[in-house]
Short mmCIF file of C-alpha atoms in Angstrom, two decimals:
data_model
loop_
_atom_site.label_atom_id
_atom_site.label_comp_id
_atom_site.label_asym_id
_atom_site.label_seq_id
_atom_site.Cartn_x
_atom_site.Cartn_y
_atom_site.Cartn_z
CA MET S 1229 20.18 55.00 9.15
CA ASP S 1230 22.98 57.45 8.23
CA LYS S 1231 25.42 56.57 10.99
CA LYS S 1232 28.07 58.90 9.88
CA LEU S 1233 25.78 61.82 10.05
CA LEU S 1234 24.48 60.64 13.40
CA ASP S 1235 28.05 60.39 14.63
CA ASN S 1236 28.81 63.94 13.50
CA ILE S 1237 25.65 65.24 15.31
CA ARG S 1238 26.70 63.48 18.51
CA LYS S 1239 30.17 64.92 18.05
CA THR S 1240 28.64 68.40 17.93
CA ILE S 1241 26.65 67.59 21.06
CA THR S 1242 29.93 66.81 22.94
CA GLU S 1243 31.88 69.75 21.53
CA GLN S 1244 29.25 72.31 22.20
CA LYS S 1245 28.29 70.79 25.57
CA LEU S 1246 24.65 70.33 24.46
CA ASP S 1247 22.24 67.87 26.11
CA ALA S 1248 20.55 67.05 22.76
CA VAL S 1249 19.86 68.13 19.14
CA LEU S 1250 16.30 68.64 17.93
CA ILE S 1251 15.51 68.19 14.20
CA THR S 1252 12.09 69.62 12.99
CA ASN S 1253 12.47 69.32 9.17
CA ILE S 1254 10.73 66.11 8.07
CA TYR S 1255 13.08 65.54 4.99
CA LYS S 1256 16.24 65.76 7.22
CA ILE S 1257 14.50 63.38 9.73
CA LEU S 1258 13.60 60.89 7.04
CA HIS S 1259 17.24 61.09 5.57
CA ILE S 1260 19.07 60.48 8.86
CA LEU S 1261 16.73 57.59 9.73
CA GLY S 1262 17.24 56.02 6.37
CA ILE S 1263 13.46 56.02 5.65
CA ASN S 1264 13.10 55.87 1.87
CA ALA S 1265 9.75 57.58 1.49
CA SER S 1266 8.19 60.69 -0.15
CA PHE S 1267 5.93 63.00 1.82
CA ASN S 1268 4.95 66.61 1.72
CA PHE S 1269 4.96 68.92 4.60
CA PHE S 1270 1.16 68.49 5.22
CA GLU S 1271 1.07 64.66 5.39
CA VAL S 1272 3.42 64.02 8.24
CA GLY S 1273 4.73 65.87 11.26
CA PHE S 1274 7.72 64.71 13.20
CA TYR S 1275 10.39 65.93 15.62
CA LEU S 1276 13.59 64.00 16.08
CA LEU S 1277 15.44 64.32 19.33
CA ILE S 1278 19.00 63.04 19.43
CA THR S 1279 20.84 62.62 22.76
CA PRO S 1280 24.34 61.19 23.38
CA LYS S 1281 22.78 57.81 23.86
CA GLU S 1282 19.20 57.85 22.47
CA ILE S 1283 17.05 58.78 19.50
CA HIS S 1284 13.36 59.75 19.87
CA LEU S 1285 10.98 60.19 17.00
CA ILE S 1286 8.14 62.29 18.31
CA GLY S 1287 4.80 62.62 16.38
CA ASP S 1288 1.11 62.10 15.98
CA PRO S 1289 -0.33 58.59 15.55
CA PHE S 1290 -1.19 59.18 11.87
CA SER S 1291 2.37 60.22 10.97
CA LEU S 1292 4.08 57.49 13.06
CA SER S 1293 1.95 54.80 11.49
CA LEU S 1294 3.32 55.64 8.02
CA VAL S 1295 6.94 54.86 8.86
CA LYS S 1296 9.03 51.99 9.85
CA THR S 1297 11.84 53.20 12.13
CA PRO S 1298 15.40 51.60 12.39
CA LYS S 1299 16.23 49.50 15.47
CA GLY S 1300 16.99 51.66 18.45
CA VAL S 1301 14.81 54.54 17.58
CA LYS S 1302 12.07 55.16 20.18
CA LYS S 1303 8.67 56.23 18.88
CA GLU S 1304 6.97 58.86 21.08
CA GLU S 1305 3.23 59.17 20.21
CA GLU S 1306 1.24 62.22 21.20
CA ASN S 1307 -2.45 61.67 22.03
CA LEU S 1308 -5.19 63.36 20.04
CA LYS S 1309 -6.46 65.56 22.85
CA GLU S 1310 -3.08 67.22 23.28
CA LEU S 1311 -2.65 67.47 19.45
CA ARG S 1312 -5.94 69.42 19.07
CA GLU S 1313 -4.77 71.94 21.50
CA THR S 1314 -1.44 72.53 19.72
CA ALA S 1315 -2.39 72.73 16.13
CA MET S 1316 -1.62 69.03 15.53
CA ARG S 1317 1.95 69.48 16.61
CA PRO S 1318 3.40 67.28 19.40
CA ILE S 1319 4.68 70.23 21.38
CA LYS S 1320 3.49 69.02 24.75
CA LEU S 1321 4.94 65.61 24.35
CA LEU S 1322 8.22 67.11 23.30
CA LYS S 1323 8.38 69.32 26.42
CA GLY S 1324 7.43 66.41 28.63
CA LEU S 1325 10.21 64.29 27.14
CA LEU S 1326 12.77 67.08 27.59
CA LYS S 1327 11.76 67.36 31.24
CA LYS S 1328 11.94 63.57 31.78
CA LEU S 1329 15.40 63.39 30.17
CA LYS S 1330 16.55 66.40 32.18
CA ILE S 1331 17.52 68.27 28.95
CA LYS S 1332 18.23 72.01 29.35
CA LYS S 1333 20.43 72.99 26.42
CA ILE S 1334 19.38 72.04 22.93
CA GLY S 1335 21.10 72.37 19.60
CA SER S 1336 18.97 73.21 16.44
CA PHE S 1337 19.78 73.74 12.78
CA ASP S 1338 16.97 76.36 12.70
CA ASP S 1339 16.38 79.48 14.62
CA ILE S 1340 13.68 78.26 16.95
CA GLU S 1341 12.52 78.97 20.50
CA ILE S 1342 11.25 76.53 23.15
CA PRO S 1343 10.09 78.36 26.36
CA ASP S 1344 12.15 77.53 29.44
CA TYR S 1345 14.94 75.93 27.37
CA LYS S 1346 18.13 77.33 25.90
CA VAL S 1347 18.24 76.68 22.15
CA VAL S 1348 21.57 77.14 20.31
CA THR S 1349 21.67 77.36 16.56
CA ILE S 1350 24.31 75.04 15.14
CA ASP S 1351 25.88 74.36 11.77
CA ASP S 1352 23.63 72.29 9.59
CA PRO S 1353 25.36 69.23 8.17
CA PHE S 1354 22.41 68.35 5.95
CA LEU S 1355 22.93 71.36 3.72
CA SER S 1356 26.09 70.05 2.17
CA LEU S 1357 24.51 66.62 1.75
CA PHE S 1358 21.48 67.99 -0.09
CA LEU S 1359 23.27 70.77 -2.01
CA PHE S 1360 26.19 68.58 -3.21
CA PRO S 1361 24.53 65.33 -4.20
CA ASP S 1362 26.70 62.20 -4.00
CA GLU S 1363 26.78 59.61 -6.67
CA HIS S 1364 23.70 57.81 -5.37
CA ARG S 1365 21.73 61.01 -4.92
CA LEU S 1366 22.69 62.35 -8.38
CA THR S 1367 21.61 59.07 -9.99
CA LEU S 1368 18.14 59.48 -8.33
CA LEU S 1369 17.97 63.07 -9.57
CA LYS S 1370 18.72 62.06 -13.04
CA GLU S 1371 16.20 59.21 -12.91
CA ASN S 1372 13.62 61.72 -11.58
CA ALA S 1373 14.49 64.03 -14.43
CA GLU S 1374 13.70 61.38 -16.89
CA ILE S 1375 10.31 60.90 -15.29
CA CYS S 1376 9.72 64.67 -15.62
CA LYS S 1377 10.56 64.37 -19.26
CA GLU S 1378 8.10 61.63 -19.79
CA VAL S 1379 5.36 63.57 -17.91
CA LEU S 1380 6.07 66.65 -20.12
CA LYS S 1381 6.02 64.71 -23.35
CA GLU S 1382 2.70 63.03 -22.52
CA THR S 1383 1.33 66.48 -21.40
CA LEU S 1384 2.27 68.30 -24.51
CA ASN S 1385 0.55 65.67 -26.67
CA LYS S 1386 -2.76 66.49 -24.88
CA ILE S 1387 -2.59 70.31 -25.44
CA LYS S 1388 -5.21 71.55 -27.95
CA ILE S 1389 -6.87 74.83 -28.64
CA GLY S 1390 -9.98 74.94 -26.39
CA CYS S 1391 -8.68 72.79 -23.53
CA SER S 1392 -8.72 74.37 -20.02
CA GLU S 1393 -5.93 74.98 -17.56
CA ILE S 1394 -7.39 72.69 -14.96
CA THR S 1395 -7.75 69.82 -17.57
CA ILE S 1396 -4.02 69.98 -18.43
CA ARG S 1397 -3.02 70.49 -14.76
CA ASN S 1398 -4.92 67.29 -13.83
CA ILE S 1399 -3.21 65.39 -16.74
CA ILE S 1400 0.17 66.37 -15.40
CA ASP S 1401 -0.68 65.37 -11.79
CA GLU S 1402 -1.99 61.89 -13.04
CA ASN S 1403 1.06 61.39 -15.25
CA ILE S 1404 3.45 62.16 -12.38
CA TYR S 1405 2.08 58.95 -10.61
CA LYS S 1406 1.68 56.99 -13.81
CA SER S 1407 5.30 57.69 -14.82
CA GLY S 1408 6.84 56.65 -11.44
CA GLY S 1409 6.63 59.74 -9.20
CA GLU S 1410 5.51 59.29 -5.65
CA ARG S 1411 4.30 62.88 -4.90
CA ARG S 1412 3.93 66.24 -6.44
CA ALA S 1413 6.78 68.54 -5.16
CA PHE S 1414 4.36 71.49 -5.07
CA PRO S 1415 0.93 72.43 -6.61
CA THR S 1416 1.16 72.05 -10.37
CA LYS S 1417 0.64 75.19 -12.36
CA VAL S 1418 -0.77 75.52 -15.91
CA ILE S 1419 -1.89 78.95 -17.05
CA PHE S 1420 -2.81 80.34 -20.40
CA GLY S 1421 -3.16 83.66 -22.18
CA GLU S 1422 -3.39 86.77 -19.99
CA ASN S 1423 -3.00 84.65 -16.86
CA THR S 1424 0.68 84.25 -17.69
CA ALA S 1425 1.02 88.00 -17.13
CA ASN S 1426 0.49 87.35 -13.32
CA PRO S 1427 3.40 85.48 -11.73
CA PHE S 1428 1.02 84.44 -8.91
CA SER S 1429 -1.70 82.99 -11.11
CA ILE S 1430 -3.14 79.56 -10.35
CA SER S 1431 -4.82 77.21 -12.75
CA ASN S 1432 -8.53 77.77 -13.42
CA TYR S 1433 -11.06 77.02 -16.10
CA ASN S 1434 -9.52 79.47 -18.61
CA ARG S 1435 -9.48 78.08 -22.07
CA LEU S 1436 -6.60 78.00 -24.48
CA GLU S 1437 -7.02 80.26 -27.53
CA ASP S 1438 -5.20 80.53 -30.83
CA GLY S 1439 -2.01 82.51 -30.37
CA ASP S 1440 -1.85 82.17 -26.56
CA PRO S 1441 1.16 81.72 -24.50
CA LEU S 1442 0.91 78.76 -22.07
CA HIS S 1443 3.09 78.15 -19.07
CA ILE S 1444 3.62 74.79 -17.31
CA ASN S 1445 5.36 74.44 -14.05
CA PHE S 1446 5.49 71.12 -11.98
CA GLY S 1447 7.68 68.95 -9.93
CA LEU S 1448 7.70 65.53 -8.38
CA ILE S 1449 9.22 63.68 -5.40
CA ARG S 1450 10.54 60.13 -5.69
CA LYS S 1451 12.51 58.41 -2.89
CA GLY S 1452 12.55 61.58 -0.92
CA ILE S 1453 14.27 63.58 -3.75
CA GLY S 1454 12.61 66.27 -5.76
CA ILE S 1455 12.91 67.57 -9.31
CA GLU S 1456 11.13 70.39 -11.09
CA VAL S 1457 10.79 72.10 -14.41
CA GLY S 1458 9.08 75.08 -15.96
CA ARG S 1459 8.45 75.86 -19.62
CA THR S 1460 6.47 78.46 -21.62
CA TYR S 1461 5.08 77.73 -25.06
CA THR S 1462 2.81 79.34 -27.66
CA ILE S 1463 0.15 77.73 -29.85
CA GLY S 1464 -1.20 78.50 -33.18
CA THR S 1465 -0.84 81.86 -34.88
CA ASP S 1466 2.43 83.76 -34.24
CA ARG S 1467 2.16 86.86 -32.30
CA LYS S 1468 5.05 89.21 -33.24
CA GLU S 1469 5.46 90.66 -29.83
CA LEU S 1470 5.48 87.25 -28.25
CA LYS S 1471 8.01 85.90 -30.67
CA GLU S 1472 10.36 88.75 -29.86
CA LEU S 1473 9.95 88.17 -26.14
CA PHE S 1474 10.62 84.50 -26.50
CA ARG S 1475 13.81 85.24 -28.57
CA LYS S 1476 15.23 87.68 -26.06
CA SER S 1477 14.30 85.80 -22.95
CA ASN S 1478 15.75 82.56 -24.38
CA SER S 1479 19.00 84.38 -25.09
CA ILE S 1480 19.20 85.83 -21.57
CA TYR S 1481 18.33 82.46 -20.05
CA LYS S 1482 20.96 80.63 -22.03
CA ARG S 1483 23.71 83.12 -21.17
CA PHE S 1484 22.67 82.91 -17.55
CA LEU S 1485 23.01 79.18 -17.46
CA ASP S 1486 26.38 79.35 -19.39
CA PHE S 1487 27.62 81.85 -16.77
CA ILE S 1488 26.95 79.55 -13.79
CA THR S 1489 30.42 78.06 -13.18
CA PRO S 1490 32.52 77.07 -10.14
CA GLY S 1491 34.54 79.82 -8.40
CA LYS S 1492 32.09 82.65 -9.04
CA ILE S 1493 30.72 84.77 -6.26
CA VAL S 1494 26.96 84.26 -6.24
CA LYS S 1495 26.17 87.99 -6.34
CA GLU S 1496 28.29 88.30 -9.54
CA ILE S 1497 25.88 85.90 -11.25
CA HIS S 1498 22.95 87.93 -10.08
CA ASN S 1499 24.57 91.20 -11.33
CA TYR S 1500 25.44 89.63 -14.61
CA VAL S 1501 21.88 88.45 -15.27
CA TRP S 1502 20.51 91.85 -14.05
CA ASN S 1503 22.69 93.65 -16.55
CA LEU S 1504 21.30 91.48 -19.39
CA ILE S 1505 17.86 92.21 -18.21
CA GLU S 1506 18.44 95.93 -18.25
CA GLU S 1507 20.10 95.80 -21.63
CA ASN S 1508 16.94 94.22 -23.06
CA ASN S 1509 14.66 96.79 -21.30
CA TYR S 1510 12.99 94.18 -19.18
CA ALA S 1511 13.86 95.49 -15.74
CA GLU S 1512 10.19 96.56 -15.08
CA ASN S 1513 9.01 93.17 -16.01
CA PHE S 1514 11.49 91.00 -14.11
CA ILE S 1515 10.19 88.90 -11.18
CA GLY S 1516 12.87 87.23 -9.06
CA PRO S 1517 14.41 85.22 -7.55
CA ILE S 1518 16.56 83.57 -10.20
CA SER S 1519 17.12 80.45 -8.13
CA THR S 1520 15.28 78.59 -5.35
CA PRO S 1521 16.11 75.73 -3.07
CA LEU S 1522 15.37 72.48 -4.91
CA SER S 1523 11.95 71.04 -3.97
CA PRO S 1524 10.96 69.85 -1.41
CA LEU S 1525 13.77 71.50 0.57
CA ILE S 1526 13.50 75.04 2.05
CA ASP S 1527 17.22 75.61 2.54
CA GLY S 1528 19.69 76.28 -0.22
CA VAL S 1529 21.56 78.79 -2.34
CA ILE S 1530 19.55 81.87 -3.39
CA ILE S 1531 21.20 83.80 -6.24
CA SER S 1532 20.73 87.30 -4.94
CA PRO S 1533 22.61 90.75 -5.02
CA LYS S 1534 23.96 90.40 -1.50
CA ASN S 1535 25.02 86.76 -1.46
CA THR S 1536 28.86 86.57 -1.20
CA ALA S 1537 29.13 82.72 -1.14
CA ILE S 1538 31.40 81.15 -3.74
CA LEU S 1539 29.91 78.48 -5.96
CA LYS S 1540 31.63 75.21 -5.55
CA PRO S 1541 31.85 72.31 -8.07
CA GLY S 1542 29.04 69.77 -7.73
CA ILE S 1543 26.42 72.06 -6.13
CA CYS S 1544 22.84 71.50 -7.27
CA LEU S 1545 20.53 74.51 -7.98
CA SER S 1546 17.07 75.18 -9.24
CA VAL S 1547 17.35 78.16 -11.50
CA GLN S 1548 14.61 80.21 -13.11
CA LEU S 1549 13.86 83.37 -15.07
CA GLY S 1550 10.56 85.15 -15.71
CA PHE S 1551 9.25 88.28 -17.29
CA HIS S 1552 5.66 89.48 -16.92
CA PHE S 1553 3.71 92.21 -18.63
CA PRO S 1554 0.60 93.07 -16.60
CA GLY S 1555 -2.61 92.63 -18.60
CA LYS S 1556 -0.71 91.02 -21.59
CA TYR S 1557 1.41 87.91 -21.12
CA GLY S 1558 4.41 86.44 -19.46
CA VAL S 1559 7.14 83.86 -19.83
CA ARG S 1560 9.06 81.86 -17.21
CA PHE S 1561 11.52 79.07 -17.48
CA GLN S 1562 12.91 76.73 -14.74
CA ASP S 1563 15.62 74.04 -14.67
CA VAL S 1564 17.65 71.99 -12.19
CA VAL S 1565 21.43 72.22 -12.74
CA VAL S 1566 24.53 70.77 -11.33
CA VAL S 1567 27.48 73.11 -11.41
CA HIS S 1568 30.63 71.80 -13.13
CA GLU S 1569 33.21 73.60 -15.43
CA LYS S 1570 30.25 73.20 -17.87
CA THR S 1571 27.03 73.36 -16.05
CA GLU S 1572 25.00 70.18 -16.44
CA ILE S 1573 21.21 70.83 -16.99
CA LEU S 1574 19.48 67.80 -15.65
CA THR S 1575 16.08 68.94 -17.11
CA ASN S 1576 17.65 69.86 -20.50
CA PHE S 1577 14.76 68.35 -22.55
CA PHE S 1578 12.36 69.95 -25.03
CA ASN S 1579 14.70 72.82 -24.62
CA ASN S 1580 13.67 75.23 -27.46
CA ARG S 1581 11.60 76.86 -24.75
CA GLY S 1582 9.65 79.21 -26.90
CA PHE S 1583 8.10 77.72 -29.96
CA ASP S 1584 4.71 76.45 -30.89
CA VAL S 1585 3.77 73.58 -28.60
CA THR S 1586 2.48 71.51 -31.52
CA SER S 1587 6.08 71.12 -32.76
CA TYR S 1588 6.75 68.87 -29.72
CA GLN S 1589 3.75 66.72 -30.31
CA VAL S 1590 4.03 63.23 -31.76
#
C-alpha cells in the first residue's frame, strides 16, 4: 500500500473538513492499495472509500475475487440482485455504507454527484505520480517499451501482400501476451489502403495490396502501467504522392518532438506544430489532438491551443500526429516521450516511420 499517498489523502480530509474521500478510478485504486495487476475498465469495477480511520473497497463479487487486498482494507461486496438494477455498479451498497458511517461531506478527484450528499472536488495527487514517473515507474515504462518493440518486430515479419487487417491485428494481440504484456491497453488497430484515410477506421477483412499504406496502432499494459505506439508504413511499389506525404509528415513530426522541452507553455507547442502543418498545406487534413493521456489513464496533459500549463522536466506524454485524405490514404504516428532538456522517446524504435515495411523484416 502507498502509505505516503494515503496519509496525504487523510491530511486533505482533515484540512478540508471532509468525512471521507471516494476514489472511482480503478487504476488509482490499484495503485494506492499496492495491487500489482493489469485490468481494463470493463473487467473490474471498484469504489474505494477512505475515512480518517478506515478503508473500504466496494465492488461486485467478480471484481473482488480477482484482487488480494492489504491488511486493514475492508471488502464490501454488493449482491447480484442490486447490481442488476444499477448497471453492475455497486451504487446501492455505497450509499448504504455512507449512511452507516454517517458520512455527509465527501471529497472526490472527479466531478461527480451523489444524491443527498455534498461532494467536493479536491486536488488529485495521483496526477503528479502518473505524469511524472519515479525511477521505479520509469523502469517499468522502459521495460514495457521493449516488449512493444518485440511485438512490432514480430508483426512486421508477418506482413505480406494479400494478408488481411484482421490477421495482422490478431498476430499483434497474441504477441502482446507472448512477449510479456498482461493486457491490451486499447483495441489494436491495423488498417490498409484507403481505410487509412479514415481516422476512425477499425480493422476488417481488407487485404493488403501492392503500394498500399498500412497503419499499426497498439498498446499494452503490464504491472498496471501502459505503453503505446503507432506507425505507418508502405509496401511494394512506391507511390509518388505517398512518398512525398511521408517525407513531409516525418519532418513535421521530428520537429514537433524536438520542440517538446521543459519550460514551454503547452499552447506554444500546439501553435508551433499548427504553423508547420499550415506551411505544408495540410491544415484540411490534420486530425488532432497531438497528445493524449498515456493508456490506460484518462487524465493527463493534452497539447491544445488553450492549455497554458508549463511543461516541467520529467513529465511523460503520449504524442501523435496524423494526416488523412478522404477516399485516398492517411498517415499517423504515435510515441511515448519523457520530457528532458532533450526529450527521450521511449518508443524510438523502427523509427524511419515511412518506408517500405519489407526493409524492417528479418
